[in-house]
Each structure stands twice: as C-alpha cells, then as structure tokens.
Amino acid sequence: MRGQGVYPVPLPYGGIELSKPENYMRRLGKNIFQHYELYLLVLPAVVYFALFHYAPLYGIQIAFRNYYPGFSIANSEFIGWDNFARFFQSYQSKRVIWNTLRISGMSLVIGFPGPILLALMLNHVTNLRYKKVVQTVSYAPYFISAVAMAGMITLFFSTNGMFNNMRKLMGKETIQFMGKANLFPWIYVLANVWKNLGWNSIIYIAALASVDLDQYEAARIDGANKLHIIWHIEIPSIMPTMVVLLIMNCGRIMSVGHEQILLLQNSLNAPTSEIISTYVYKMGLLNNDYGYSTAIGLFNSIVNLVLLVSVNWISGKISANSLW
C-alpha cells in the first residue's frame, strides 16, 4: 500500500531488495564472486576507460580558468566564459570551423557510400580467388601509417610526381598541387577514402553474409535480376547497419584527425587546411595556452554531442533504427 515505506523488488539470487543499498551491494558482491572470470575479462577495458576517458574529465575546468602549467587547476583564477568569447571573437574561428565542416562533410558524402558499394559488388563476385585478392588489396591501405601516407601523397603530387608526369605527357604544365589551397580538401578526402574504403566495407560484408539464402532463391524464381536483388533484398538487410554508422559518423563530424593534416600542411594551403584539431594542437602544445585550447576542444565535443543526439532522434522518428 502507498505510504508504508520502500517496496521490496523481487529479484534473482533470493529475492534481494534493490531499493536498499546494502542489499544491492550484497547482490553485486555475490554476482562478482560467482562470475569472477567474466569480471576479470572486462577489467582491462574498465580500467582503460576510467583512466583515459573519465579521469581526464577533471581537466575540463581548465577551459573556465586562467591556468598555467605547474600550478593547481582548482586554485587557478576562474574567468568563466572568457576563453570561449576569445575564440569566437578571433578572426580564425570562422575559418577553422568552416574548414572542419567542409572536410568532414566531403568525407561523409564521398566516403560513406563507397564501402557500401564495394560490399555490394563483392557480394556478387562468384570467383572466390578473385574476391579474396580484391579484398586484400582494398584492406591493405588501412594499415599504412599517417606518416607513410603523408609521404606518399607528397611524393605523388610533387612537381616531379606521378600526377605531374601524367600532365607532362598530355602536354600540360606542372601544378604545385600541395601549394593550391582549393585542392587540399579534395586531396586529403580522396586519399582517406582510398585508405579506409576496404576496411569500412567489412561490416557491410558481414551484414550481407547473414542474409537468408532462401530470399535470393525466391527472387531468382520470380525473375529478379541483380539490381532487383540489391534494391529489394540486400539494401534493406544492411539498412540498420547503415543507419547506425551514419549516426556515429555524424557524431564525429567536427572531429577530423590532425596527424595527417599537420604532415601535409604548409603556409600555402593553410587557408583551407587549418582545422579545429590542428588549431587546438598549436594553441595548446606549441603556444602553451591550455585554457584557450581546452575551451575550443570542449566546444568541439559539445557540437559533436548535439549532432549525435539530433541525428539519432531524427533517425528514430523517420525509421525504427537508432542508437537508443
């Protein structure tokens, strides 16, 4: 009855009441004792996230303080939103935000459909040896390091590189590709699409492998060709996977890796290659302006979170597929 205290909640392990903290801890301890192997298995992951993802959250307050290295964070002068105001009043804020959105948007538009198309094409290859060769060749670029990839791009697009030699054969003048600011986003995005194309297709290939073979047989009996099978069987089968990955990609739209861009960046292409992550690196580690760089990074993370939640909500309204 109402008003007579805490209600007991029936549970396994002897019907212990979850509403009482001591009973909950007793149940948890009993569970850990009975299944300690599973808890030991997950312990490294828990420690990793605790040390590298949750413990650093203490440093977020640097964004609201006038922090100097070597001094206590908690005892540093509290300056509120000054670092954020400084960033948005800076002449570089619009440029780095636009460059980040531009490169991320191009990567999403060009790079997202590529693995899907590759997986669909490989799914219809009947020659297993040829299929394995194509998969191996497409996966290999993913394992190239950022430094090696930047060196390859610089070599290919140099004055005496492969692309300028092709221009010479066609009777055209050489172009300093890496010095053209308007070409840098295309070079970076296309190189990354080539690098990640095969690896990102693995999850779609796995999803296609789970499609019931009876559906293919029934479609062929009804006279369906390959395009009909792709459109009516395979794409609907991988649609939940596509939606989840699209939501996750939208949640990272403000996060462009700075390693390769820093290696390819120079004074000529800086107007289009300076993004938020490289700007944060330069302000924080090179200029030792930790409060300012932390404020920019926090703004970047908040925008990603808002985009992730918004796209997930829209996906849930439009279709039944969402992260939560």
PDB file of N, CA and C in Angstrom, residues 39-111:
ATOM      1  N   TYR A  39      34.267 -10.925 -14.912  1.00  0.00           N
ATOM      2  CA  TYR A  39      34.658  -9.591 -14.431  1.00  0.00           C
ATOM      3  C   TYR A  39      36.143  -9.343 -14.659  1.00  0.00           C
ATOM      4  N   LEU A  40      36.974 -10.356 -14.521  1.00  0.00           N
ATOM      5  CA  LEU A  40      38.402 -10.210 -14.820  1.00  0.00           C
ATOM      6  C   LEU A  40      38.615  -9.956 -16.306  1.00  0.00           C
ATOM      7  N   LEU A  41      37.775 -10.568 -17.126  1.00  0.00           N
ATOM      8  CA  LEU A  41      37.893 -10.377 -18.572  1.00  0.00           C
ATOM      9  C   LEU A  41      37.576  -8.942 -18.975  1.00  0.00           C
ATOM     10  N   VAL A  42      36.596  -8.338 -18.330  1.00  0.00           N
ATOM     11  CA  VAL A  42      36.192  -6.979 -18.696  1.00  0.00           C
ATOM     12  C   VAL A  42      36.993  -5.921 -17.930  1.00  0.00           C
ATOM     13  N   LEU A  43      37.766  -6.325 -16.925  1.00  0.00           N
ATOM     14  CA  LEU A  43      38.505  -5.370 -16.093  1.00  0.00           C
ATOM     15  C   LEU A  43      39.460  -4.484 -16.890  1.00  0.00           C
ATOM     16  N   PRO A  44      40.281  -5.005 -17.826  1.00  0.00           N
ATOM     17  CA  PRO A  44      41.182  -4.111 -18.578  1.00  0.00           C
ATOM     18  C   PRO A  44      40.448  -3.012 -19.323  1.00  0.00           C
ATOM     19  N   ALA A  45      39.295  -3.336 -19.913  1.00  0.00           N
ATOM     20  CA  ALA A  45      38.528  -2.309 -20.631  1.00  0.00           C
ATOM     21  C   ALA A  45      37.999  -1.254 -19.664  1.00  0.00           C
ATOM     22  N   VAL A  46      37.534  -1.695 -18.485  1.00  0.00           N
ATOM     23  CA  VAL A  46      37.033  -0.749 -17.488  1.00  0.00           C
ATOM     24  C   VAL A  46      38.152   0.179 -17.009  1.00  0.00           C
ATOM     25  N   VAL A  47      39.323  -0.385 -16.761  1.00  0.00           N
ATOM     26  CA  VAL A  47      40.465   0.419 -16.316  1.00  0.00           C
ATOM     27  C   VAL A  47      40.878   1.402 -17.397  1.00  0.00           C
ATOM     28  N   TYR A  48      40.884   0.940 -18.642  1.00  0.00           N
ATOM     29  CA  TYR A  48      41.273   1.821 -19.753  1.00  0.00           C
ATOM     30  C   TYR A  48      40.345   3.029 -19.841  1.00  0.00           C
ATOM     31  N   PHE A  49      39.022   2.783 -19.851  1.00  0.00           N
ATOM     32  CA  PHE A  49      38.078   3.890 -19.966  1.00  0.00           C
ATOM     33  C   PHE A  49      38.121   4.793 -18.738  1.00  0.00           C
ATOM     34  N   ALA A  50      38.342   4.202 -17.584  1.00  0.00           N
ATOM     35  CA  ALA A  50      38.404   5.014 -16.360  1.00  0.00           C
ATOM     36  C   ALA A  50      39.612   5.948 -16.379  1.00  0.00           C
ATOM     37  N   LEU A  51      40.755   5.441 -16.838  1.00  0.00           N
ATOM     38  CA  LEU A  51      41.989   6.229 -16.813  1.00  0.00           C
ATOM     39  C   LEU A  51      42.065   7.247 -17.938  1.00  0.00           C
ATOM     40  N   PHE A  52      41.634   6.854 -19.131  1.00  0.00           N
ATOM     41  CA  PHE A  52      41.861   7.694 -20.305  1.00  0.00           C
ATOM     42  C   PHE A  52      40.618   8.412 -20.806  1.00  0.00           C
ATOM     43  N   HIS A  53      39.438   8.109 -20.268  1.00  0.00           N
ATOM     44  CA  HIS A  53      38.223   8.765 -20.738  1.00  0.00           C
ATOM     45  C   HIS A  53      37.460   9.484 -19.621  1.00  0.00           C
ATOM     46  N   TYR A  54      37.463   8.936 -18.424  1.00  0.00           N
ATOM     47  CA  TYR A  54      36.705   9.554 -17.329  1.00  0.00           C
ATOM     48  C   TYR A  54      37.582  10.393 -16.407  1.00  0.00           C
ATOM     49  N   ALA A  55      38.767   9.908 -16.055  1.00  0.00           N
ATOM     50  CA  ALA A  55      39.656  10.688 -15.194  1.00  0.00           C
ATOM     51  C   ALA A  55      40.037  12.035 -15.817  1.00  0.00           C
ATOM     52  N   PRO A  56      40.325  12.108 -17.137  1.00  0.00           N
ATOM     53  CA  PRO A  56      40.663  13.418 -17.727  1.00  0.00           C
ATOM     54  C   PRO A  56      39.537  14.438 -17.701  1.00  0.00           C
ATOM     55  N   LEU A  57      38.294  14.002 -17.410  1.00  0.00           N
ATOM     56  CA  LEU A  57      37.197  14.966 -17.348  1.00  0.00           C
ATOM     57  C   LEU A  57      37.416  16.019 -16.268  1.00  0.00           C
ATOM     58  N   TYR A  58      38.249  15.694 -15.285  1.00  0.00           N
ATOM     59  CA  TYR A  58      38.569  16.674 -14.244  1.00  0.00           C
ATOM     60  C   TYR A  58      39.219  17.918 -14.844  1.00  0.00           C
ATOM     61  N   GLY A  59      39.963  17.735 -15.929  1.00  0.00           N
ATOM     62  CA  GLY A  59      40.669  18.855 -16.537  1.00  0.00           C
ATOM     63  C   GLY A  59      39.803  19.762 -17.383  1.00  0.00           C
ATOM     64  N   ILE A  60      38.522  19.428 -17.563  1.00  0.00           N
ATOM     65  CA  ILE A  60      37.642  20.289 -18.364  1.00  0.00           C
ATOM     66  C   ILE A  60      37.539  21.687 -17.758  1.00  0.00           C
ATOM     67  N   GLN A  61      37.666  21.763 -16.439  1.00  0.00           N
ATOM     68  CA  GLN A  61      37.536  23.074 -15.794  1.00  0.00           C
ATOM     69  C   GLN A  61      38.635  24.041 -16.213  1.00  0.00           C
ATOM     70  N   ILE A  62      39.700  23.526 -16.847  1.00  0.00           N
ATOM     71  CA  ILE A  62      40.747  24.421 -17.339  1.00  0.00           C
ATOM     72  C   ILE A  62      40.164  25.422 -18.337  1.00  0.00           C
ATOM     73  N   ALA A  63      39.121  25.003 -19.064  1.00  0.00           N
ATOM     74  CA  ALA A  63      38.506  25.892 -20.051  1.00  0.00           C
ATOM     75  C   ALA A  63      37.904  27.132 -19.407  1.00  0.00           C
ATOM     76  N   PHE A  64      37.599  27.065 -18.119  1.00  0.00           N
ATOM     77  CA  PHE A  64      36.964  28.189 -17.425  1.00  0.00           C
ATOM     78  C   PHE A  64      37.922  28.879 -16.456  1.00  0.00           C
ATOM     79  N   ARG A  65      39.207  28.553 -16.551  1.00  0.00           N
ATOM     80  CA  ARG A  65      40.188  29.120 -15.634  1.00  0.00           C
ATOM     81  C   ARG A  65      41.381  29.690 -16.392  1.00  0.00           C
ATOM     82  N   ASN A  66      42.082  30.591 -15.747  1.00  0.00           N
ATOM     83  CA  ASN A  66      43.323  31.135 -16.288  1.00  0.00           C
ATOM     84  C   ASN A  66      44.462  30.251 -15.790  1.00  0.00           C
ATOM     85  N   TYR A  67      44.645  29.143 -16.468  1.00  0.00           N
ATOM     86  CA  TYR A  67      45.546  28.084 -15.981  1.00  0.00           C
ATOM     87  C   TYR A  67      46.947  28.246 -16.558  1.00  0.00           C
ATOM     88  N   TYR A  68      47.942  28.021 -15.696  1.00  0.00           N
ATOM     89  CA  TYR A  68      49.342  27.996 -16.097  1.00  0.00           C
ATOM     90  C   TYR A  68      49.933  26.650 -15.697  1.00  0.00           C
ATOM     91  N   PRO A  69      50.722  26.043 -16.564  1.00  0.00           N
ATOM     92  CA  PRO A  69      51.325  24.739 -16.228  1.00  0.00           C
ATOM     93  C   PRO A  69      52.172  24.826 -14.966  1.00  0.00           C
ATOM     94  N   GLY A  70      52.025  23.814 -14.139  1.00  0.00           N
ATOM     95  CA  GLY A  70      52.772  23.772 -12.887  1.00  0.00           C
ATOM     96  C   GLY A  70      51.980  24.247 -11.693  1.00  0.00           C
ATOM     97  N   PHE A  71      50.858  24.936 -11.936  1.00  0.00           N
ATOM     98  CA  PHE A  71      50.013  25.417 -10.851  1.00  0.00           C
ATOM     99  C   PHE A  71      48.797  24.502 -10.706  1.00  0.00           C
ATOM    100  N   SER A  72      48.179  24.548  -9.562  1.00  0.00           N
ATOM    101  CA  SER A  72      46.999  23.729  -9.316  1.00  0.00           C
ATOM    102  C   SER A  72      45.836  24.202 -10.174  1.00  0.00           C
ATOM    103  N   ILE A  73      45.094  23.232 -10.732  1.00  0.00           N
ATOM    104  CA  ILE A  73      43.937  23.585 -11.566  1.00  0.00           C
ATOM    105  C   ILE A  73      42.854  24.237 -10.710  1.00  0.00           C
ATOM    106  N   ALA A  74      42.571  23.630  -9.563  1.00  0.00           N
ATOM    107  CA  ALA A  74      41.486  24.126  -8.715  1.00  0.00           C
ATOM    108  C   ALA A  74      41.772  25.516  -8.163  1.00  0.00           C
ATOM    109  N   ASN A  75      43.067  25.855  -7.970  1.00  0.00           N
ATOM    110  CA  ASN A  75      43.423  27.151  -7.392  1.00  0.00           C
ATOM    111  C   ASN A  75      43.692  28.222  -8.446  1.00  0.00           C
ATOM    112  N   SER A  76      43.572  27.873  -9.729  1.00  0.00           N
ATOM    113  CA  SER A  76      43.766  28.866 -10.790  1.00  0.00           C
ATOM    114  C   SER A  76      42.583  29.829 -10.826  1.00  0.00           C
ATOM    115  N   GLU A  77      42.830  31.008 -11.344  1.00  0.00           N
ATOM    116  CA  GLU A  77      41.799  32.055 -11.386  1.00  0.00           C
ATOM    117  C   GLU A  77      40.635  31.632 -12.271  1.00  0.00           C
ATOM    118  N   PHE A  78      39.431  31.739 -11.752  1.00  0.00           N
ATOM    119  CA  PHE A  78      38.224  31.409 -12.508  1.00  0.00           C
ATOM    120  C   PHE A  78      37.842  32.605 -13.373  1.00  0.00           C
ATOM    121  N   ILE A  79      37.775  32.400 -14.696  1.00  0.00           N
ATOM    122  CA  ILE A  79      37.490  33.504 -15.618  1.00  0.00           C
ATOM    123  C   ILE A  79      36.204  33.269 -16.410  1.00  0.00           C
ATOM    124  N   GLY A  80      35.476  32.216 -16.090  1.00  0.00           N
ATOM    125  CA  GLY A  80      34.182  31.985 -16.724  1.00  0.00           C
ATOM    126  C   GLY A  80      34.286  31.659 -18.199  1.00  0.00           C
ATOM    127  N   TRP A  81      33.527  32.415 -19.004  1.00  0.00           N
ATOM    128  CA  TRP A  81      33.429  32.133 -20.436  1.00  0.00           C
ATOM    129  C   TRP A  81      34.418  32.933 -21.265  1.00  0.00           C
ATOM    130  N   ASP A  82      35.432  33.503 -20.653  1.00  0.00           N
ATOM    131  CA  ASP A  82      36.358  34.381 -21.381  1.00  0.00           C
ATOM    132  C   ASP A  82      37.086  33.653 -22.505  1.00  0.00           C
ATOM    133  N   ASN A  83      37.517  32.414 -22.258  1.00  0.00           N
ATOM    134  CA  ASN A  83      38.237  31.670 -23.301  1.00  0.00           C
ATOM    135  C   ASN A  83      37.337  31.380 -24.498  1.00  0.00           C
ATOM    136  N   PHE A  84      36.065  31.077 -24.235  1.00  0.00           N
ATOM    137  CA  PHE A  84      35.125  30.835 -25.329  1.00  0.00           C
ATOM    138  C   PHE A  84      34.870  32.122 -26.118  1.00  0.00           C
ATOM    139  N   ALA A  85      34.684  33.229 -25.388  1.00  0.00           N
ATOM    140  CA  ALA A  85      34.468  34.514 -26.061  1.00  0.00           C
ATOM    141  C   ALA A  85      35.683  34.895 -26.892  1.00  0.00           C
ATOM    142  N   ARG A  86      36.854  34.608 -26.371  1.00  0.00           N
ATOM    143  CA  ARG A  86      38.084  34.919 -27.105  1.00  0.00           C
ATOM    144  C   ARG A  86      38.164  34.141 -28.417  1.00  0.00           C
ATOM    145  N   PHE A  87      37.737  32.890 -28.377  1.00  0.00           N
ATOM    146  CA  PHE A  87      37.780  32.087 -29.601  1.00  0.00           C
ATOM    147  C   PHE A  87      36.789  32.600 -30.638  1.00  0.00           C
ATOM    148  N   PHE A  88      35.549  32.866 -30.226  1.00  0.00           N
ATOM    149  CA  PHE A  88      34.538  33.292 -31.190  1.00  0.00           C
ATOM    150  C   PHE A  88      34.779  34.716 -31.688  1.00  0.00           C
ATOM    151  N   GLN A  89      35.525  35.504 -30.945  1.00  0.00           N
ATOM    152  CA  GLN A  89      35.878  36.844 -31.403  1.00  0.00           C
ATOM    153  C   GLN A  89      37.137  36.848 -32.261  1.00  0.00           C
ATOM    154  N   SER A  90      37.838  35.720 -32.293  1.00  0.00           N
ATOM    155  CA  SER A  90      39.055  35.618 -33.088  1.00  0.00           C
ATOM    156  C   SER A  90      38.733  35.556 -34.575  1.00  0.00           C
ATOM    157  N   TYR A  91      39.601  36.134 -35.391  1.00  0.00           N
ATOM    158  CA  TYR A  91      39.378  36.116 -36.836  1.00  0.00           C
ATOM    159  C   TYR A  91      39.536  34.708 -37.414  1.00  0.00           C
ATOM    160  N   GLN A  92      40.185  33.811 -36.680  1.00  0.00           N
ATOM    161  CA  GLN A  92      40.409  32.462 -37.178  1.00  0.00           C
ATOM    162  C   GLN A  92      39.261  31.505 -36.857  1.00  0.00           C
ATOM    163  N   SER A  93      38.349  31.880 -35.982  1.00  0.00           N
ATOM    164  CA  SER A  93      37.300  30.957 -35.556  1.00  0.00           C
ATOM    165  C   SER A  93      36.411  30.531 -36.718  1.00  0.00           C
ATOM    166  N   LYS A  94      35.949  31.474 -37.511  1.00  0.00           N
ATOM    167  CA  LYS A  94      35.077  31.132 -38.632  1.00  0.00           C
ATOM    168  C   LYS A  94      35.806  30.264 -39.643  1.00  0.00           C
ATOM    169  N   ARG A  95      37.083  30.568 -39.857  1.00  0.00           N
ATOM    170  CA  ARG A  95      37.838  29.819 -40.858  1.00  0.00           C
ATOM    171  C   ARG A  95      38.049  28.371 -40.438  1.00  0.00           C
ATOM    172  N   VAL A  96      38.474  28.146 -39.190  1.00  0.00           N
ATOM    173  CA  VAL A  96      38.762  26.770 -38.762  1.00  0.00           C
ATOM    174  C   VAL A  96      37.467  25.956 -38.635  1.00  0.00           C
ATOM    175  N   ILE A  97      36.375  26.595 -38.214  1.00  0.00           N
ATOM    176  CA  ILE A  97      35.096  25.879 -38.136  1.00  0.00           C
ATOM    177  C   ILE A  97      34.621  25.505 -39.533  1.00  0.00           C
ATOM    178  N   TRP A  98      34.717  26.446 -40.471  1.00  0.00           N
ATOM    179  CA  TRP A  98      34.280  26.160 -41.833  1.00  0.00           C
ATOM    180  C   TRP A  98      35.150  25.078 -42.474  1.00  0.00           C
ATOM    181  N   ASN A  99      36.466  25.164 -42.284  1.00  0.00           N
ATOM    182  CA  ASN A  99      37.353  24.156 -42.862  1.00  0.00           C
ATOM    183  C   ASN A  99      37.060  22.775 -42.288  1.00  0.00           C
ATOM    184  N   THR A 100      36.784  22.712 -40.989  1.00  0.00           N
ATOM    185  CA  THR A 100      36.461  21.434 -40.358  1.00  0.00           C
ATOM    186  C   THR A 100      35.168  20.856 -40.916  1.00  0.00           C
ATOM    187  N   LEU A 101      34.142  21.697 -41.002  1.00  0.00           N
ATOM    188  CA  LEU A 101      32.854  21.226 -41.540  1.00  0.00           C
ATOM    189  C   LEU A 101      32.971  20.845 -43.010  1.00  0.00           C
ATOM    190  N   ARG A 102      33.772  21.573 -43.740  1.00  0.00           N
ATOM    191  CA  ARG A 102      33.925  21.292 -45.169  1.00  0.00           C
ATOM    192  C   ARG A 102      34.594  19.938 -45.388  1.00  0.00           C
ATOM    193  N   ILE A 103      35.708  19.697 -44.706  1.00  0.00           N
ATOM    194  CA  ILE A 103      36.427  18.439 -44.885  1.00  0.00           C
ATOM    195  C   ILE A 103      35.603  17.275 -44.355  1.00  0.00           C
ATOM    196  N   SER A 104      34.949  17.445 -43.203  1.00  0.00           N
ATOM    197  CA  SER A 104      34.119  16.375 -42.645  1.00  0.00           C
ATOM    198  C   SER A 104      32.923  16.084 -43.533  1.00  0.00           C
ATOM    199  N   GLY A 105      32.286  17.129 -44.047  1.00  0.00           N
ATOM    200  CA  GLY A 105      31.142  16.930 -44.928  1.00  0.00           C
ATOM    201  C   GLY A 105      31.530  16.219 -46.215  1.00  0.00           C
ATOM    202  N   MET A 106      32.662  16.603 -46.795  1.00  0.00           N
ATOM    203  CA  MET A 106      33.125  15.938 -48.006  1.00  0.00           C
ATOM    204  C   MET A 106      33.464  14.475 -47.721  1.00  0.00           C
ATOM    205  N   SER A 107      34.086  14.222 -46.576  1.00  0.00           N
ATOM    206  CA  SER A 107      34.427  12.842 -46.218  1.00  0.00           C
ATOM    207  C   SER A 107      33.178  12.007 -46.033  1.00  0.00           C
ATOM    208  N   LEU A 108      32.131  12.604 -45.447  1.00  0.00           N
ATOM    209  CA  LEU A 108      30.886  11.870 -45.226  1.00  0.00           C
ATOM    210  C   LEU A 108      30.158  11.597 -46.536  1.00  0.00           C
ATOM    211  N   VAL A 109      30.071  12.609 -47.399  1.00  0.00           N
ATOM    212  CA  VAL A 109      29.332  12.461 -48.659  1.00  0.00           C
ATOM    213  C   VAL A 109      30.058  11.509 -49.607  1.00  0.00           C
ATOM    214  N   ILE A 110      31.382  11.620 -49.682  1.00  0.00           N
ATOM    215  CA  ILE A 110      32.141  10.787 -50.621  1.00  0.00           C
ATOM    216  C   ILE A 110      32.499   9.441 -50.002  1.00  0.00           C
ATOM    217  N   GLY A 111      32.872   9.454 -48.730  1.00  0.00           N
ATOM    218  CA  GLY A 111      33.385   8.240 -48.111  1.00  0.00           C
ATOM    219  C   GLY A 111      32.338   7.280 -47.584  1.00  0.00           C
TER     220      GLY A 111
END
